[in-house]
PDB file of C-alpha atoms in Angstrom:
ATOM      1  CA  GLU A   1      -5.254 124.413 -82.712  1.00 47.00           C
ATOM      2  CA  GLY A   2      -4.017 121.030 -81.543  1.00 46.00           C
ATOM      3  CA  THR A   3      -5.082 117.541 -82.426  1.00 47.00           C
ATOM      4  CA  LYS A   4      -8.725 116.853 -83.071  1.00 57.00           C
ATOM      5  CA  GLU A   5      -9.806 113.404 -81.922  1.00 61.00           C
ATOM      6  CA  ILE A   6     -12.453 111.625 -83.937  1.00 67.00           C
ATOM      7  CA  GLU A   7     -13.658 108.094 -83.276  1.00 69.00           C
ATOM      8  CA  ALA A   8     -15.821 106.074 -85.624  1.00 68.00           C
ATOM      9  CA  LYS A   9     -17.296 102.693 -84.812  1.00 69.00           C
ATOM     10  CA  ILE A  10     -19.351 100.495 -87.106  1.00 69.00           C
ATOM     11  CA  ILE A  11     -21.926  98.434 -85.235  1.00 69.00           C
ATOM     12  CA  PRO A  12     -23.218  95.549 -87.401  1.00 65.00           C
ATOM     13  CA  LEU A  13     -26.607  93.874 -87.285  1.00 64.00           C
ATOM     14  CA  HIS A  14     -25.561  90.573 -85.681  1.00 63.00           C
ATOM     15  CA  LYS A  15     -28.579  88.623 -86.902  1.00 68.00           C
ATOM     16  CA  GLU A  16     -27.303  88.796 -90.479  1.00 66.00           C
ATOM     17  CA  GLY A  17     -23.628  88.344 -89.576  1.00 68.00           C
ATOM     18  CA  ARG A  18     -20.686  90.706 -89.624  1.00 71.00           C
ATOM     19  CA  PRO A  19     -19.672  92.578 -92.791  1.00 75.00           C
ATOM     20  CA  THR A  20     -17.315  90.712 -95.126  1.00 80.00           C
ATOM     21  CA  THR A  21     -15.086  91.712 -98.024  1.00 83.00           C
ATOM     22  CA  LEU A  22     -17.894  90.517-100.311  1.00 89.00           C
ATOM     23  CA  ASP A  23     -20.007  93.230 -98.667  1.00 89.00           C
ATOM     24  CA  LEU A  24     -17.234  95.703 -99.478  1.00 87.00           C
ATOM     25  CA  ASP A  25     -17.379  94.605-103.126  1.00 91.00           C
ATOM     26  CA  PHE A  26     -21.161  95.171-103.093  1.00 94.00           C
ATOM     27  CA  TYR A  27     -20.763  98.560-101.387  1.00 88.00           C
ATOM     28  CA  ARG A  28     -18.142  99.718-103.918  1.00 89.00           C
ATOM     29  CA  ALA A  29     -20.425  98.555-106.765  1.00 93.00           C
ATOM     30  CA  PHE A  30     -23.274 100.522-105.160  1.00 92.00           C
ATOM     31  CA  GLN A  31     -21.027 103.599-105.002  1.00 88.00           C
ATOM     32  CA  LYS A  32     -20.237 103.075-108.693  1.00 90.00           C
ATOM     33  CA  ILE A  33     -23.979 103.092-109.451  1.00 92.00           C
ATOM     34  CA  LEU A  34     -24.292 106.379-107.514  1.00 89.00           C
ATOM     35  CA  THR A  35     -21.267 107.870-109.283  1.00 86.00           C
ATOM     36  CA  ASP A  36     -22.696 106.927-112.694  1.00 89.00           C
ATOM     37  CA  ILE A  37     -26.023 108.577-111.784  1.00 90.00           C
ATOM     38  CA  ILE A  38     -24.247 111.792-110.750  1.00 86.00           C
ATOM     39  CA  GLN A  39     -22.252 111.844-113.995  1.00 85.00           C
ATOM     40  CA  ARG A  40     -25.461 111.365-116.026  1.00 90.00           C
ATOM     41  CA  GLU A  41     -27.930 113.500-114.070  1.00 89.00           C
ATOM     42  CA  GLY A  42     -25.851 115.876-111.935  1.00 86.00           C
ATOM     43  CA  LYS A  43     -27.098 114.496-108.601  1.00 87.00           C
ATOM     44  CA  ILE A  44     -28.526 111.349-107.089  1.00 87.00           C
ATOM     45  CA  PRO A  45     -32.198 111.057-106.143  1.00 90.00           C
ATOM     46  CA  GLU A  46     -33.273 110.190-102.586  1.00 87.00           C
ATOM     47  CA  CYS A  47     -34.377 106.759-103.815  1.00 92.00           C
ATOM     48  CA  ILE A  48     -32.080 104.664-105.985  1.00 92.00           C
ATOM     49  CA  SER A  49     -33.378 101.646-107.870  1.00 95.00           C
ATOM     50  CA  TYR A  50     -31.358  98.973-109.607  1.00 96.00           C
ATOM     51  CA  LYS A  51     -31.604  95.323-110.609  1.00 96.00           C
ATOM     52  CA  SER A  52     -29.616  92.846-108.529  1.00 95.00           C
ATOM     53  CA  HIS A  53     -27.717  91.455-111.517  1.00 95.00           C
ATOM     54  CA  GLN A  54     -26.490  95.005-112.317  1.00 95.00           C
ATOM     55  CA  LEU A  55     -24.797  95.314-108.917  1.00 96.00           C
ATOM     56  CA  LEU A  56     -23.501  91.719-109.047  1.00 96.00           C
ATOM     57  CA  ARG A  57     -21.931  92.342-112.450  1.00 95.00           C
ATOM     58  CA  LEU A  58     -20.237  95.535-111.200  1.00 94.00           C
ATOM     59  CA  ALA A  59     -18.960  93.625-108.150  1.00 93.00           C
ATOM     60  CA  GLY A  60     -17.474  91.000-110.473  1.00 91.00           C
ATOM     61  CA  LYS A  61     -19.842  88.245-109.306  1.00 93.00           C
ATOM     62  CA  THR A  62     -21.937  85.785-111.289  1.00 91.00           C
ATOM     63  CA  ASP A  63     -25.729  85.784-111.453  1.00 89.00           C
ATOM     64  CA  SER A  64     -25.841  82.670-109.266  1.00 93.00           C
ATOM     65  CA  GLU A  65     -28.459  82.055-106.594  1.00 94.00           C
ATOM     66  CA  HIS A  66     -25.673  82.205-103.979  1.00 95.00           C
ATOM     67  CA  TYR A  67     -24.705  85.773-104.904  1.00 95.00           C
ATOM     68  CA  PHE A  68     -28.326  86.899-105.198  1.00 94.00           C
ATOM     69  CA  GLU A  69     -28.867  85.674-101.623  1.00 93.00           C
ATOM     70  CA  GLU A  70     -25.628  87.306-100.414  1.00 93.00           C
ATOM     71  CA  HIS A  71     -26.746  90.559-102.043  1.00 94.00           C
ATOM     72  CA  ARG A  72     -30.112  90.365-100.240  1.00 91.00           C
ATOM     73  CA  LYS A  73     -28.284  89.820 -96.919  1.00 90.00           C
ATOM     74  CA  TRP A  74     -25.985  92.766 -97.703  1.00 90.00           C
ATOM     75  CA  LEU A  75     -28.996  95.050 -98.197  1.00 91.00           C
ATOM     76  CA  THR A  76     -30.322  93.967 -94.786  1.00 87.00           C
ATOM     77  CA  ARG A  77     -26.912  94.457 -93.142  1.00 86.00           C
ATOM     78  CA  MET A  78     -26.541  97.918 -94.699  1.00 85.00           C
ATOM     79  CA  LYS A  79     -29.951  98.955 -93.415  1.00 85.00           C
ATOM     80  CA  GLY A  80     -29.261  97.573 -89.933  1.00 82.00           C
ATOM     81  CA  THR A  81     -25.646  98.624 -89.476  1.00 79.00           C
ATOM     82  CA  VAL A  82     -25.141 101.696 -87.300  1.00 79.00           C
ATOM     83  CA  ILE A  83     -22.193 104.065 -87.598  1.00 78.00           C
ATOM     84  CA  ARG A  84     -21.344 105.819 -84.340  1.00 77.00           C
ATOM     85  CA  ILE A  85     -19.192 108.944 -84.540  1.00 76.00           C
ATOM     86  CA  LYS A  86     -17.693 110.598 -81.488  1.00 77.00           C
ATOM     87  CA  TYR A  87     -15.689 113.803 -81.780  1.00 73.00           C
ATOM     88  CA  GLU A  88     -14.311 116.721 -79.814  1.00 76.00           C
ATOM     89  CA  ASP A  89     -16.193 119.984 -80.093  1.00 71.00           C
ATOM     90  CA  LYS A  90     -14.075 122.864 -78.773  1.00 71.00           C
ATOM     91  CA  LYS A  91     -15.974 126.057 -78.071  1.00 70.00           C
ATOM     92  CA  ASN A  92     -14.898 128.893 -75.790  1.00 65.00           C
ATOM     93  CA  GLU A  93     -11.983 126.932 -74.327  1.00 70.00           C
ATOM     94  CA  LYS A  94     -14.356 124.108 -73.321  1.00 72.00           C
ATOM     95  CA  THR A  95     -14.124 120.641 -74.807  1.00 72.00           C
ATOM     96  CA  LYS A  96     -17.274 118.630 -75.209  1.00 74.00           C
ATOM     97  CA  TRP A  97     -17.530 115.164 -76.756  1.00 74.00           C
ATOM     98  CA  VAL A  98     -20.364 114.887 -79.261  1.00 74.00           C
ATOM     99  CA  GLU A  99     -21.731 111.484 -80.228  1.00 76.00           C
ATOM    100  CA  MET A 100     -23.994 110.679 -83.201  1.00 74.00           C
ATOM    101  CA  GLU A 101     -25.383 107.466 -84.680  1.00 78.00           C
ATOM    102  CA  PHE A 102     -26.707 106.895 -88.188  1.00 79.00           C
ATOM    103  CA  SER A 103     -26.914 104.341 -90.978  1.00 82.00           C
ATOM    104  CA  VAL A 104     -26.311 104.604 -94.720  1.00 82.00           C
ATOM    105  CA  PHE A 105     -29.760 103.372 -95.800  1.00 88.00           C
ATOM    106  CA  ASP A 106     -32.952 104.744 -94.248  1.00 89.00           C
ATOM    107  CA  ARG A 107     -35.032 102.093 -95.964  1.00 92.00           C
ATOM    108  CA  ARG A 108     -34.626  99.341 -98.490  1.00 93.00           C
ATOM    109  CA  ILE A 109     -37.064  97.277-100.513  1.00 94.00           C
ATOM    110  CA  SER A 110     -35.647  94.131-102.088  1.00 92.00           C
ATOM    111  CA  VAL A 111     -36.812  92.276-105.177  1.00 92.00           C
ATOM    112  CA  GLY A 112     -40.037  90.408-104.420  1.00 93.00           C
ATOM    113  CA  GLU A 113     -41.045  92.566-101.446  1.00 94.00           C
ATOM    114  CA  LYS A 114     -44.244  94.577-101.433  1.00 95.00           C
ATOM    115  CA  LEU A 115     -44.080  98.219-102.523  1.00 93.00           C
ATOM    116  CA  ASP A 116     -46.198 100.984-100.991  1.00 91.00           C
ATOM    117  CA  ASP A 117     -48.722 100.685-103.843  1.00 94.00           C
ATOM    118  CA  GLY A 118     -49.264  96.968-103.126  1.00 94.00           C
ATOM    119  CA  THR A 119     -47.323  95.649-106.118  1.00 95.00           C
ATOM    120  CA  PHE A 120     -44.174  93.575-105.782  1.00 97.00           C
ATOM    121  CA  ALA A 121     -40.729  94.992-106.514  1.00 96.00           C
ATOM    122  CA  ASP A 122     -38.946  93.729-109.625  1.00 95.00           C
ATOM    123  CA  ARG A 123     -35.820  95.611-108.569  1.00 96.00           C
ATOM    124  CA  ASN A 124     -34.176  96.941-105.384  1.00 96.00           C
ATOM    125  CA  TYR A 125     -35.126 100.340-103.998  1.00 96.00           C
ATOM    126  CA  ILE A 126     -32.706 102.086-101.657  1.00 95.00           C
ATOM    127  CA  PHE A 127     -33.707 105.194 -99.713  1.00 93.00           C
ATOM    128  CA  ILE A 128     -30.409 106.810 -98.778  1.00 89.00           C
ATOM    129  CA  SER A 129     -30.022 108.474 -95.376  1.00 88.00           C
ATOM    130  CA  PRO A 130     -30.056 112.295 -95.555  1.00 86.00           C
ATOM    131  CA  TRP A 131     -26.430 112.694 -94.352  1.00 81.00           C
ATOM    132  CA  TYR A 132     -25.110 110.276 -97.008  1.00 79.00           C
ATOM    133  CA  TYR A 133     -27.318 111.786 -99.692  1.00 79.00           C
ATOM    134  CA  LYS A 134     -25.960 115.262 -98.851  1.00 81.00           C
ATOM    135  CA  LEU A 135     -22.314 114.144 -98.788  1.00 76.00           C
ATOM    136  CA  PHE A 136     -22.603 112.338-102.110  1.00 73.00           C
ATOM    137  CA  ASN A 137     -24.450 115.138-103.906  1.00 73.00           C
ATOM    138  CA  GLU A 138     -22.102 117.814-102.586  1.00 74.00           C
ATOM    139  CA  PHE A 139     -19.034 115.782-103.577  1.00 64.00           C
ATOM    140  CA  GLU A 140     -17.750 115.683-100.009  1.00 57.00           C
ATOM    141  CA  LEU A 141     -16.841 111.997-100.142  1.00 59.00           C
ATOM    142  CA  MET A 142     -13.374 110.838-101.109  1.00 56.00           C
ATOM    143  CA  PRO A 143     -13.339 109.977-104.829  1.00 58.00           C
ATOM    144  CA  LEU A 144     -13.868 106.282-105.528  1.00 67.00           C
ATOM    145  CA  ASP A 145     -11.344 104.548-107.748  1.00 73.00           C
ATOM    146  CA  PHE A 146     -13.645 101.681-108.670  1.00 73.00           C
ATOM    147  CA  ASN A 147     -11.268 100.098-111.174  1.00 77.00           C
ATOM    148  CA  LEU A 148      -8.476 100.033-108.597  1.00 77.00           C
ATOM    149  CA  HIS A 149     -10.778  98.332-106.079  1.00 72.00           C
ATOM    150  CA  LYS A 150     -11.822  95.734-108.674  1.00 78.00           C
ATOM    151  CA  SER A 151      -8.190  95.037-109.601  1.00 80.00           C
ATOM    152  CA  LEU A 152      -7.286  94.014-106.044  1.00 79.00           C
ATOM    153  CA  LYS A 153      -7.344  90.255-105.570  1.00 80.00           C
ATOM    154  CA  THR A 154      -6.993  89.671-101.825  1.00 79.00           C
ATOM    155  CA  PRO A 155      -9.536  90.597 -99.152  1.00 72.00           C
ATOM    156  CA  LEU A 156      -6.805  92.285 -97.071  1.00 76.00           C
ATOM    157  CA  ALA A 157      -5.826  94.586 -99.951  1.00 76.00           C
ATOM    158  CA  LYS A 158      -9.485  95.570-100.477  1.00 74.00           C
ATOM    159  CA  VAL A 159      -9.884  96.394 -96.786  1.00 70.00           C
ATOM    160  CA  LEU A 160      -6.620  98.339 -96.568  1.00 74.00           C
ATOM    161  CA  LEU A 161      -7.155 100.397 -99.744  1.00 69.00           C
ATOM    162  CA  PRO A 162      -9.659 102.908 -98.292  1.00 68.00           C
ATOM    163  CA  ILE A 163      -7.704 103.186 -95.034  1.00 65.00           C
ATOM    164  CA  LEU A 164      -4.421 103.938 -96.776  1.00 71.00           C
ATOM    165  CA  LYS A 165      -5.988 106.081 -99.488  1.00 66.00           C
ATOM    166  CA  LYS A 166      -7.844 108.190 -96.907  1.00 61.00           C
ATOM    167  CA  GLY A 167      -4.591 108.839 -95.052  1.00 59.00           C
ATOM    168  CA  PHE A 168      -2.746 109.904 -98.175  1.00 55.00           C
ATOM    169  CA  TYR A 169      -5.742 111.919 -99.414  1.00 51.00           C
ATOM    170  CA  ALA A 170      -6.142 113.822 -96.133  1.00 52.00           C
ATOM    171  CA  SER A 171      -2.451 114.189 -95.332  1.00 51.00           C
ATOM    172  CA  GLU A 172      -1.126 117.707 -94.988  1.00 57.00           C
ATOM    173  CA  ASP A 173       2.438 116.447 -95.192  1.00 55.00           C
ATOM    174  CA  LYS A 174       4.049 117.405 -98.473  1.00 55.00           C
ATOM    175  CA  ASP A 175       5.890 114.077 -98.451  1.00 59.00           C
ATOM    176  CA  LYS A 176       2.515 112.291 -98.142  1.00 54.00           C
ATOM    177  CA  LYS A 177       3.362 110.591 -94.843  1.00 57.00           C
ATOM    178  CA  PHE A 178       0.658 109.880 -92.304  1.00 53.00           C
ATOM    179  CA  SER A 179       0.063 107.786 -89.227  1.00 55.00           C
ATOM    180  CA  LYS A 180      -2.887 106.048 -87.660  1.00 55.00           C
ATOM    181  CA  ARG A 181      -3.435 104.786 -84.149  1.00 54.00           C
TER     182      ARG A 181
END
């Protein structure tokens, strides 16, 4: 069949700054919240709610004003960040490049913001994008080893973990060798 080329590009919301390894800690903690919901209820709902201190604790951060503000910025970055996927679609000997753009969160309401009913949120509400919701509920995402992520001390190790793990996870080589461009 030949090699299938897939490109993925993450386009951040520049107003709130580029993603950091602190954002990765928050994202992994968010995935842990989702994983816990699936283990308890069998699937995640379209809207997830949680208290900020819950996510901060999972991310290994203190309940300081600094981290609450960083968490608020992370929610904004997650909502505004676009993931662009480009891949080869081979049909009838013809190759066509298909391009799609999406984000992880369709909508987010942070603590203190107004809810649809006019009251103010005492927690965060995340409306997950349909593609992410489907992948998570159908167990099509690579399993998260949250404890391994938390045990890593350097930002570089945290960034490299999913890249290396994905390669080993997806490798067809019996010796578990893989390469990336």
